[in-house]
Amino acid sequence: MAPYKYRGALNIGFQLSITVGILVANILNYFFAKIKGGWGWRLSLGGAVFPALIIIIGGLVLTETPNSMIERGQLHEAREKLKRIRGVENVDEEFNDLVAASEASKKLTGINVIMFYAPVLFNSIGFGSNASLMSAVITGLVNVLATWVSIYGVDKWGRRFLFLEGGAQMFICQLAVGTSIATKFGTSGNPGVLPQWYSIIVVLFICIYVSAFAWSWGPLGWLVPSEIFPLEIRSAAQSINVSVNMLFTFAIAQVFLSMLCHLKFGLFFFFAFFVVVMSIFVYIFVPETKGVPIEEMSIVWQRHWYWKRFLDEEDNSPNRGVEMGKKVVP
């Protein structure tokens, strides 16, 4: 809602408020710590109630933004709100710019990767205003149920099987969704009216994709790293694994819109390519760790055709093996 001339200063005012709040909190904590009896920490902790109340009350009286109203189709209310905020009657130029920007945004974000695109498809199926909520419920339900598949099968079918099966399933779904959207949306991002049967098919592929991720790369991306590292470095190694995961999540979030603008439906094919790369890596370089005790995991790497060159030789006699149920891995 800030006028563009003052938007930078007003945004920095937000950071200023944060730094002032931190300073005030530190000062209060300093004096609360001097209270006899050692109960001052209760004031430090409980005192957070007051700024929280201010935020809640402010949220109740905070005016709705014209942009939000335009996004929800409340054009008349948005114009009146813009007049009130700007303090002038003639807001036609800015209002028209806001409407145009909203329409452009809808076209650009019409094609989105899997989870983000689901609300549009569910809306065309007939869920109406509850499309976003329903998409979250459906994909969330699929996600939960598919995770149970992984819980059931990871120690029966093995890690590699789930990795490779899930990768193949995600690859097929990415191609199917990308091709379907390319057929209807083209490069303009404007699909017109999607037939109900067409949306149902695409939503089905989305759910199949979500299920594949939920029982393969989703949980196994945390499981396998946690079991392959030696005890002395396991905590540090898993911390690196989490950090890399978060780093790539951050990077994708930052570049996604730019990639979307340039690649359109090709973004699905872009991610499908990397699913293939990851699956090939698992097939060639990741050994099966099912049923292997953590303390014996080094044997798996010592016997691997590639990784053994990086490990010290231990007792690799033919009689040595790792007991795994009824199977002995030499």
mmCIF file of C-alpha atoms in Angstrom:
data_model
loop_
_atom_site.group_PDB
_atom_site.id
_atom_site.type_symbol
_atom_site.label_atom_id
_atom_site.label_comp_id
_atom_site.label_asym_id
_atom_site.label_seq_id
_atom_site.Cartn_x
_atom_site.Cartn_y
_atom_site.Cartn_z
ATOM 1 C CA MET A 1 0.000 0.000 0.000
ATOM 2 C CA ALA A 2 3.003 2.320 0.298
ATOM 3 C CA PRO A 3 3.409 5.023 -2.376
ATOM 4 C CA TYR A 4 6.294 4.052 -4.588
ATOM 5 C CA LYS A 5 8.218 7.229 -3.723
ATOM 6 C CA TYR A 6 8.413 6.261 -0.050
ATOM 7 C CA ARG A 7 8.258 2.488 -0.273
ATOM 8 C CA GLY A 8 11.983 1.979 0.443
ATOM 9 C CA ALA A 9 11.965 4.127 3.572
ATOM 10 C CA LEU A 10 8.751 2.574 4.860
ATOM 11 C CA ASN A 11 10.105 -0.932 4.336
ATOM 12 C CA ILE A 12 13.310 -0.068 6.173
ATOM 13 C CA GLY A 13 11.061 1.235 8.944
ATOM 14 C CA PHE A 14 9.941 -2.369 9.414
ATOM 15 C CA GLN A 15 13.544 -3.463 10.000
ATOM 16 C CA LEU A 16 14.003 -0.498 12.300
ATOM 17 C CA SER A 17 11.062 -1.650 14.381
ATOM 18 C CA ILE A 18 12.620 -5.093 14.690
ATOM 19 C CA THR A 19 15.974 -3.759 15.826
ATOM 20 C CA VAL A 20 14.296 -1.429 18.334
ATOM 21 C CA GLY A 21 12.261 -4.344 19.633
ATOM 22 C CA ILE A 22 15.401 -6.454 20.086
ATOM 23 C CA LEU A 23 17.067 -3.596 21.957
ATOM 24 C CA VAL A 24 14.080 -3.089 24.247
ATOM 25 C CA ALA A 25 13.894 -6.832 24.930
ATOM 26 C CA ASN A 26 17.593 -6.957 25.818
ATOM 27 C CA ILE A 27 17.243 -3.996 28.148
ATOM 28 C CA LEU A 28 14.230 -5.510 29.893
ATOM 29 C CA ASN A 29 15.966 -8.869 30.204
ATOM 30 C CA TYR A 30 18.918 -7.171 31.769
ATOM 31 C CA PHE A 31 16.817 -5.592 34.509
ATOM 32 C CA PHE A 32 14.548 -8.615 34.979
ATOM 33 C CA ALA A 33 17.631 -10.740 35.651
ATOM 34 C CA LYS A 34 18.378 -8.534 38.661
ATOM 35 C CA ILE A 35 15.121 -9.412 40.407
ATOM 36 C CA LYS A 36 15.778 -11.290 43.608
ATOM 37 C CA GLY A 37 14.553 -14.856 43.786
ATOM 38 C CA GLY A 38 15.458 -15.741 40.227
ATOM 39 C CA TRP A 39 11.898 -15.478 38.877
ATOM 40 C CA GLY A 40 12.599 -12.589 36.505
ATOM 41 C CA TRP A 41 12.783 -14.995 33.553
ATOM 42 C CA ARG A 42 9.008 -15.377 33.878
ATOM 43 C CA LEU A 43 8.621 -11.675 33.135
ATOM 44 C CA SER A 44 10.966 -11.957 30.155
ATOM 45 C CA LEU A 45 9.046 -14.898 28.737
ATOM 46 C CA GLY A 46 5.551 -13.754 29.670
ATOM 47 C CA GLY A 47 6.224 -10.188 28.604
ATOM 48 C CA ALA A 48 6.108 -11.340 24.986
ATOM 49 C CA VAL A 49 2.333 -11.464 25.443
ATOM 50 C CA PHE A 50 2.092 -7.671 25.190
ATOM 51 C CA PRO A 51 3.696 -7.171 21.751
ATOM 52 C CA ALA A 52 1.754 -10.233 20.593
ATOM 53 C CA LEU A 53 -1.493 -8.563 21.711
ATOM 54 C CA ILE A 54 -0.495 -5.385 19.877
ATOM 55 C CA ILE A 55 0.055 -7.397 16.704
ATOM 56 C CA ILE A 56 -3.286 -9.189 17.101
ATOM 57 C CA ILE A 57 -5.217 -5.959 17.690
ATOM 58 C CA GLY A 58 -3.370 -4.297 14.826
ATOM 59 C CA GLY A 59 -4.267 -7.210 12.579
ATOM 60 C CA LEU A 60 -7.944 -6.811 13.461
ATOM 61 C CA VAL A 61 -8.037 -3.127 12.515
ATOM 62 C CA LEU A 62 -5.580 -3.319 9.618
ATOM 63 C CA THR A 63 -7.218 -2.328 6.366
ATOM 64 C CA GLU A 64 -7.381 -4.748 3.436
ATOM 65 C CA THR A 65 -5.047 -3.943 0.545
ATOM 66 C CA PRO A 66 -6.423 -2.935 -2.862
ATOM 67 C CA ASN A 67 -4.256 -5.644 -4.451
ATOM 68 C CA SER A 68 -5.877 -8.347 -2.343
ATOM 69 C CA MET A 69 -9.346 -7.084 -3.189
ATOM 70 C CA ILE A 70 -8.551 -7.044 -6.903
ATOM 71 C CA GLU A 71 -7.256 -10.626 -6.706
ATOM 72 C CA ARG A 72 -10.603 -11.656 -5.201
ATOM 73 C CA GLY A 73 -12.637 -9.781 -7.804
ATOM 74 C CA GLN A 74 -13.770 -6.945 -5.503
ATOM 75 C CA LEU A 75 -12.950 -4.199 -7.989
ATOM 76 C CA HIS A 76 -15.332 -1.541 -6.704
ATOM 77 C CA GLU A 77 -14.213 -2.006 -3.097
ATOM 78 C CA ALA A 78 -10.572 -1.917 -4.223
ATOM 79 C CA ARG A 79 -11.075 1.412 -5.996
ATOM 80 C CA GLU A 80 -12.741 2.939 -2.922
ATOM 81 C CA LYS A 81 -10.017 1.641 -0.647
ATOM 82 C CA LEU A 82 -7.345 3.072 -2.933
ATOM 83 C CA LYS A 83 -9.072 6.482 -2.822
ATOM 84 C CA ARG A 84 -9.058 6.354 0.978
ATOM 85 C CA ILE A 85 -5.400 5.354 1.180
ATOM 86 C CA ARG A 86 -4.194 7.955 -1.329
ATOM 87 C CA GLY A 87 -6.510 10.698 -0.078
ATOM 88 C CA VAL A 88 -7.559 11.723 -3.596
ATOM 89 C CA GLU A 89 -10.531 10.970 -5.812
ATOM 90 C CA ASN A 90 -8.702 10.402 -9.096
ATOM 91 C CA VAL A 91 -6.925 7.046 -8.755
ATOM 92 C CA ASP A 92 -7.790 5.713 -12.201
ATOM 93 C CA GLU A 93 -4.216 5.444 -13.458
ATOM 94 C CA GLU A 94 -2.911 3.537 -10.451
ATOM 95 C CA PHE A 95 -6.048 1.403 -10.222
ATOM 96 C CA ASN A 96 -5.778 0.378 -13.875
ATOM 97 C CA ASP A 97 -2.121 -0.497 -13.348
ATOM 98 C CA LEU A 98 -3.044 -2.684 -10.393
ATOM 99 C CA VAL A 99 -5.702 -4.504 -12.404
ATOM 100 C CA ALA A 100 -3.330 -5.013 -15.323
ATOM 101 C CA ALA A 101 -0.604 -6.301 -13.013
ATOM 102 C CA SER A 102 -3.065 -8.717 -11.432
ATOM 103 C CA GLU A 103 -4.117 -10.103 -14.809
ATOM 104 C CA ALA A 104 -0.501 -10.472 -15.912
ATOM 105 C CA SER A 105 0.344 -12.248 -12.694
ATOM 106 C CA LYS A 106 -2.460 -14.746 -13.189
ATOM 107 C CA LYS A 107 -1.167 -15.625 -16.645
ATOM 108 C CA LEU A 108 2.425 -16.016 -15.498
ATOM 109 C CA THR A 109 1.590 -18.186 -12.501
ATOM 110 C CA GLY A 110 -0.959 -20.280 -14.377
ATOM 111 C CA ILE A 111 1.743 -22.870 -15.022
ATOM 112 C CA ASN A 112 3.372 -23.941 -11.818
ATOM 113 C CA VAL A 113 5.157 -27.037 -10.666
ATOM 114 C CA ILE A 114 2.936 -29.795 -9.310
ATOM 115 C CA MET A 115 1.783 -28.584 -5.889
ATOM 116 C CA PHE A 116 1.390 -24.923 -6.840
ATOM 117 C CA TYR A 117 -0.590 -25.705 -9.978
ATOM 118 C CA ALA A 118 -3.043 -28.010 -8.236
ATOM 119 C CA PRO A 119 -5.491 -25.271 -7.030
ATOM 120 C CA VAL A 120 -6.170 -24.092 -10.591
ATOM 121 C CA LEU A 121 -6.924 -27.623 -11.700
ATOM 122 C CA PHE A 122 -9.135 -28.372 -8.717
ATOM 123 C CA ASN A 123 -11.015 -25.140 -9.350
ATOM 124 C CA SER A 124 -11.737 -26.176 -12.943
ATOM 125 C CA ILE A 125 -13.002 -29.528 -11.689
ATOM 126 C CA GLY A 126 -15.645 -27.710 -9.695
ATOM 127 C CA PHE A 127 -14.407 -27.058 -6.177
ATOM 128 C CA GLY A 128 -14.903 -23.306 -6.658
ATOM 129 C CA SER A 129 -13.744 -20.993 -3.910
ATOM 130 C CA ASN A 130 -12.523 -23.924 -1.831
ATOM 131 C CA ALA A 131 -10.072 -24.997 -4.527
ATOM 132 C CA SER A 132 -6.905 -24.122 -2.631
ATOM 133 C CA LEU A 133 -8.120 -25.729 0.577
ATOM 134 C CA MET A 134 -9.350 -28.797 -1.184
ATOM 135 C CA SER A 135 -6.107 -29.185 -3.122
ATOM 136 C CA ALA A 136 -4.167 -29.007 0.121
ATOM 137 C CA VAL A 137 -6.481 -31.593 1.694
ATOM 138 C CA ILE A 138 -6.295 -33.998 -1.242
ATOM 139 C CA THR A 139 -2.551 -33.749 -1.850
ATOM 140 C CA GLY A 140 -1.950 -33.794 1.908
ATOM 141 C CA LEU A 141 -4.035 -36.928 2.265
ATOM 142 C CA VAL A 142 -2.190 -38.584 -0.603
ATOM 143 C CA ASN A 143 1.075 -37.548 0.985
ATOM 144 C CA VAL A 144 0.154 -39.104 4.349
ATOM 145 C CA LEU A 145 -1.149 -42.345 2.888
ATOM 146 C CA ALA A 146 1.834 -42.746 0.582
ATOM 147 C CA THR A 147 4.216 -42.202 3.468
ATOM 148 C CA TRP A 148 2.676 -45.244 5.129
ATOM 149 C CA VAL A 149 3.607 -47.200 2.006
ATOM 150 C CA SER A 150 7.219 -46.228 2.594
ATOM 151 C CA ILE A 151 6.998 -47.165 6.269
ATOM 152 C CA TYR A 152 5.642 -50.560 5.324
ATOM 153 C CA GLY A 153 7.929 -51.342 2.409
ATOM 154 C CA VAL A 154 11.281 -49.693 3.036
ATOM 155 C CA ASP A 155 12.591 -52.659 5.024
ATOM 156 C CA LYS A 156 10.871 -55.197 2.791
ATOM 157 C CA TRP A 157 11.599 -53.923 -0.695
ATOM 158 C CA GLY A 158 14.766 -51.969 0.018
ATOM 159 C CA ARG A 159 15.907 -48.396 -0.410
ATOM 160 C CA ARG A 160 17.124 -48.753 -3.978
ATOM 161 C CA PHE A 161 13.836 -50.208 -5.170
ATOM 162 C CA LEU A 162 11.843 -47.314 -3.720
ATOM 163 C CA PHE A 163 14.330 -44.750 -5.036
ATOM 164 C CA LEU A 164 14.231 -46.128 -8.564
ATOM 165 C CA GLU A 165 10.504 -46.874 -8.646
ATOM 166 C CA GLY A 166 9.682 -43.456 -7.241
ATOM 167 C CA GLY A 167 12.041 -41.761 -9.672
ATOM 168 C CA ALA A 168 10.483 -43.513 -12.653
ATOM 169 C CA GLN A 169 6.980 -42.674 -11.423
ATOM 170 C CA MET A 170 7.830 -39.004 -10.861
ATOM 171 C CA PHE A 171 9.525 -38.782 -14.265
ATOM 172 C CA ILE A 172 6.458 -40.145 -16.052
ATOM 173 C CA CYS A 173 4.140 -37.814 -14.137
ATOM 174 C CA GLN A 174 6.307 -34.757 -14.838
ATOM 175 C CA LEU A 175 6.267 -35.554 -18.550
ATOM 176 C CA ALA A 176 2.511 -36.181 -18.501
ATOM 177 C CA VAL A 177 1.683 -32.956 -16.650
ATOM 178 C CA GLY A 178 4.099 -30.882 -18.731
ATOM 179 C CA THR A 179 2.736 -32.275 -21.994
ATOM 180 C CA SER A 180 -0.865 -31.793 -20.889
ATOM 181 C CA ILE A 181 -0.269 -28.185 -19.877
ATOM 182 C CA ALA A 182 1.696 -27.486 -23.050
ATOM 183 C CA THR A 183 -1.234 -28.773 -25.101
ATOM 184 C CA LYS A 184 -3.800 -26.554 -23.386
ATOM 185 C CA PHE A 185 -1.764 -23.553 -22.228
ATOM 186 C CA GLY A 186 0.899 -23.312 -24.894
ATOM 187 C CA THR A 187 3.458 -20.583 -24.271
ATOM 188 C CA SER A 188 0.910 -17.875 -23.472
ATOM 189 C CA GLY A 189 -0.166 -19.290 -20.122
ATOM 190 C CA ASN A 190 -3.829 -18.651 -20.942
ATOM 191 C CA PRO A 191 -5.785 -21.903 -21.176
ATOM 192 C CA GLY A 192 -9.314 -20.626 -21.663
ATOM 193 C CA VAL A 193 -11.714 -23.199 -20.233
ATOM 194 C CA LEU A 194 -10.331 -26.581 -19.292
ATOM 195 C CA PRO A 195 -12.676 -29.538 -19.816
ATOM 196 C CA GLN A 196 -13.503 -31.278 -16.572
ATOM 197 C CA TRP A 197 -12.238 -34.658 -17.767
ATOM 198 C CA TYR A 198 -8.963 -33.070 -18.820
ATOM 199 C CA SER A 199 -8.405 -31.501 -15.413
ATOM 200 C CA ILE A 200 -9.256 -34.749 -13.656
ATOM 201 C CA ILE A 201 -6.557 -36.563 -15.632
ATOM 202 C CA VAL A 202 -3.924 -33.933 -14.813
ATOM 203 C CA VAL A 203 -4.919 -33.862 -11.130
ATOM 204 C CA LEU A 204 -4.627 -37.639 -11.103
ATOM 205 C CA PHE A 205 -1.067 -37.393 -12.386
ATOM 206 C CA ILE A 206 -0.332 -34.769 -9.724
ATOM 207 C CA CYS A 207 -1.558 -37.113 -6.995
ATOM 208 C CA ILE A 208 0.480 -39.972 -8.462
ATOM 209 C CA TYR A 209 3.539 -37.710 -8.454
ATOM 210 C CA VAL A 210 2.953 -36.690 -4.837
ATOM 211 C CA SER A 211 2.543 -40.314 -3.796
ATOM 212 C CA ALA A 212 5.775 -41.301 -5.561
ATOM 213 C CA PHE A 213 7.720 -38.584 -3.792
ATOM 214 C CA ALA A 214 6.101 -39.407 -0.448
ATOM 215 C CA TRP A 215 7.182 -43.026 -0.456
ATOM 216 C CA SER A 216 10.575 -42.602 -2.091
ATOM 217 C CA TRP A 217 12.696 -39.492 -2.392
ATOM 218 C CA GLY A 218 10.870 -37.598 0.358
ATOM 219 C CA PRO A 219 11.568 -39.888 3.338
ATOM 220 C CA LEU A 220 14.603 -41.659 1.891
ATOM 221 C CA GLY A 221 16.412 -38.376 1.398
ATOM 222 C CA TRP A 222 16.580 -38.223 5.195
ATOM 223 C CA LEU A 223 16.823 -41.934 5.935
ATOM 224 C CA VAL A 224 19.754 -43.034 3.780
ATOM 225 C CA PRO A 225 22.152 -40.250 4.834
ATOM 226 C CA SER A 226 21.360 -40.965 8.468
ATOM 227 C CA GLU A 227 22.447 -44.594 8.168
ATOM 228 C CA ILE A 228 25.491 -44.502 5.911
ATOM 229 C CA PHE A 229 27.818 -42.301 7.965
ATOM 230 C CA PRO A 230 30.186 -43.562 10.688
ATOM 231 C CA LEU A 231 29.131 -42.760 14.227
ATOM 232 C CA GLU A 232 31.928 -40.273 14.871
ATOM 233 C CA ILE A 233 30.820 -37.969 12.053
ATOM 234 C CA ARG A 234 27.137 -38.878 11.785
ATOM 235 C CA SER A 235 25.788 -35.766 13.517
ATOM 236 C CA ALA A 236 27.964 -33.386 11.498
ATOM 237 C CA ALA A 237 27.272 -35.231 8.260
ATOM 238 C CA GLN A 238 23.522 -35.206 8.807
ATOM 239 C CA SER A 239 23.712 -31.503 9.633
ATOM 240 C CA ILE A 240 25.438 -30.922 6.294
ATOM 241 C CA ASN A 241 22.739 -32.971 4.597
ATOM 242 C CA VAL A 242 20.015 -30.807 6.139
ATOM 243 C CA SER A 243 21.897 -27.617 5.278
ATOM 244 C CA VAL A 244 22.319 -28.630 1.633
ATOM 245 C CA ASN A 245 18.632 -29.542 1.475
ATOM 246 C CA MET A 246 17.606 -26.161 2.846
ATOM 247 C CA LEU A 247 20.083 -24.365 0.576
ATOM 248 C CA PHE A 248 18.630 -25.933 -2.566
ATOM 249 C CA THR A 249 15.101 -25.273 -1.303
ATOM 250 C CA PHE A 250 16.023 -21.618 -0.871
ATOM 251 C CA ALA A 251 17.688 -21.452 -4.288
ATOM 252 C CA ILE A 252 14.693 -22.973 -6.067
ATOM 253 C CA ALA A 253 12.349 -20.578 -4.291
ATOM 254 C CA GLN A 254 14.449 -17.616 -5.444
ATOM 255 C CA VAL A 255 14.800 -18.577 -9.108
ATOM 256 C CA PHE A 256 11.434 -20.261 -9.627
ATOM 257 C CA LEU A 257 9.519 -17.264 -10.978
ATOM 258 C CA SER A 258 12.308 -16.331 -13.385
ATOM 259 C CA MET A 259 12.501 -19.914 -14.624
ATOM 260 C CA LEU A 260 8.733 -20.003 -14.989
ATOM 261 C CA CYS A 261 8.710 -16.867 -17.124
ATOM 262 C CA HIS A 262 11.324 -18.293 -19.471
ATOM 263 C CA LEU A 263 10.518 -22.006 -19.518
ATOM 264 C CA LYS A 264 6.704 -22.025 -19.137
ATOM 265 C CA PHE A 265 5.548 -25.666 -19.280
ATOM 266 C CA GLY A 266 9.178 -26.607 -19.948
ATOM 267 C CA LEU A 267 9.752 -26.234 -16.219
ATOM 268 C CA PHE A 268 8.127 -29.650 -15.751
ATOM 269 C CA PHE A 269 10.567 -31.134 -18.258
ATOM 270 C CA PHE A 270 13.435 -29.363 -16.486
ATOM 271 C CA PHE A 271 12.652 -31.101 -13.200
ATOM 272 C CA ALA A 272 11.948 -34.373 -15.004
ATOM 273 C CA PHE A 273 15.504 -34.248 -16.367
ATOM 274 C CA PHE A 274 16.957 -33.965 -12.873
ATOM 275 C CA VAL A 275 14.771 -36.802 -11.632
ATOM 276 C CA VAL A 276 16.448 -38.942 -14.305
ATOM 277 C CA VAL A 277 19.907 -37.735 -13.226
ATOM 278 C CA MET A 278 19.194 -38.530 -9.570
ATOM 279 C CA SER A 279 17.800 -41.958 -10.407
ATOM 280 C CA ILE A 280 20.845 -42.822 -12.526
ATOM 281 C CA PHE A 281 23.100 -41.746 -9.669
ATOM 282 C CA VAL A 282 21.229 -44.029 -7.257
ATOM 283 C CA TYR A 283 21.365 -46.943 -9.713
ATOM 284 C CA ILE A 284 25.126 -46.636 -10.227
ATOM 285 C CA PHE A 285 26.519 -45.305 -6.964
ATOM 286 C CA VAL A 286 24.115 -46.008 -4.061
ATOM 287 C CA PRO A 287 24.328 -49.530 -2.595
ATOM 288 C CA GLU A 288 21.448 -51.230 -0.832
ATOM 289 C CA THR A 289 21.502 -50.580 2.918
ATOM 290 C CA LYS A 290 18.402 -52.579 3.835
ATOM 291 C CA GLY A 291 18.929 -54.778 6.870
ATOM 292 C CA VAL A 292 22.570 -53.785 7.336
ATOM 293 C CA PRO A 293 23.506 -52.935 10.949
ATOM 294 C CA ILE A 294 24.882 -49.423 11.291
ATOM 295 C CA GLU A 295 28.127 -50.689 12.763
ATOM 296 C CA GLU A 296 28.634 -52.963 9.718
ATOM 297 C CA MET A 297 27.807 -50.330 7.114
ATOM 298 C CA SER A 298 31.480 -49.867 6.239
ATOM 299 C CA ILE A 299 31.536 -53.362 4.726
ATOM 300 C CA VAL A 300 28.882 -52.331 2.187
ATOM 301 C CA TRP A 301 31.067 -49.462 0.990
ATOM 302 C CA GLN A 302 34.230 -51.556 0.992
ATOM 303 C CA ARG A 303 32.573 -54.083 -1.326
ATOM 304 C CA HIS A 304 31.093 -51.447 -3.650
ATOM 305 C CA TRP A 305 32.738 -51.367 -7.076
ATOM 306 C CA TYR A 306 33.357 -47.605 -6.955
ATOM 307 C CA TRP A 307 33.453 -46.387 -3.362
ATOM 308 C CA LYS A 308 35.841 -49.077 -2.136
ATOM 309 C CA ARG A 309 38.761 -47.179 -3.682
ATOM 310 C CA PHE A 310 38.242 -44.401 -1.136
ATOM 311 C CA LEU A 311 38.168 -46.690 1.923
ATOM 312 C CA ASP A 312 40.845 -48.516 3.855
ATOM 313 C CA GLU A 313 40.970 -52.258 3.288
ATOM 314 C CA GLU A 314 39.692 -54.382 6.143
ATOM 315 C CA ASP A 315 39.019 -58.086 6.466
ATOM 316 C CA ASN A 316 37.417 -58.894 3.115
ATOM 317 C CA SER A 317 37.810 -62.631 3.289
ATOM 318 C CA PRO A 318 35.157 -64.749 1.524
ATOM 319 C CA ASN A 319 33.849 -65.980 4.871
ATOM 320 C CA ARG A 320 32.995 -62.500 6.095
ATOM 321 C CA GLY A 321 29.465 -61.259 5.595
ATOM 322 C CA VAL A 322 26.624 -59.313 7.045
ATOM 323 C CA GLU A 323 23.686 -61.327 8.295
ATOM 324 C CA MET A 324 20.441 -59.923 6.941
ATOM 325 C CA GLY A 325 17.566 -62.141 7.956
ATOM 326 C CA LYS A 326 17.904 -65.299 5.866
ATOM 327 C CA LYS A 327 20.378 -63.672 3.504
ATOM 328 C CA VAL A 328 24.114 -63.268 3.836
ATOM 329 C CA VAL A 329 25.751 -60.539 1.800
ATOM 330 C CA PRO A 330 29.366 -61.527 1.146
#
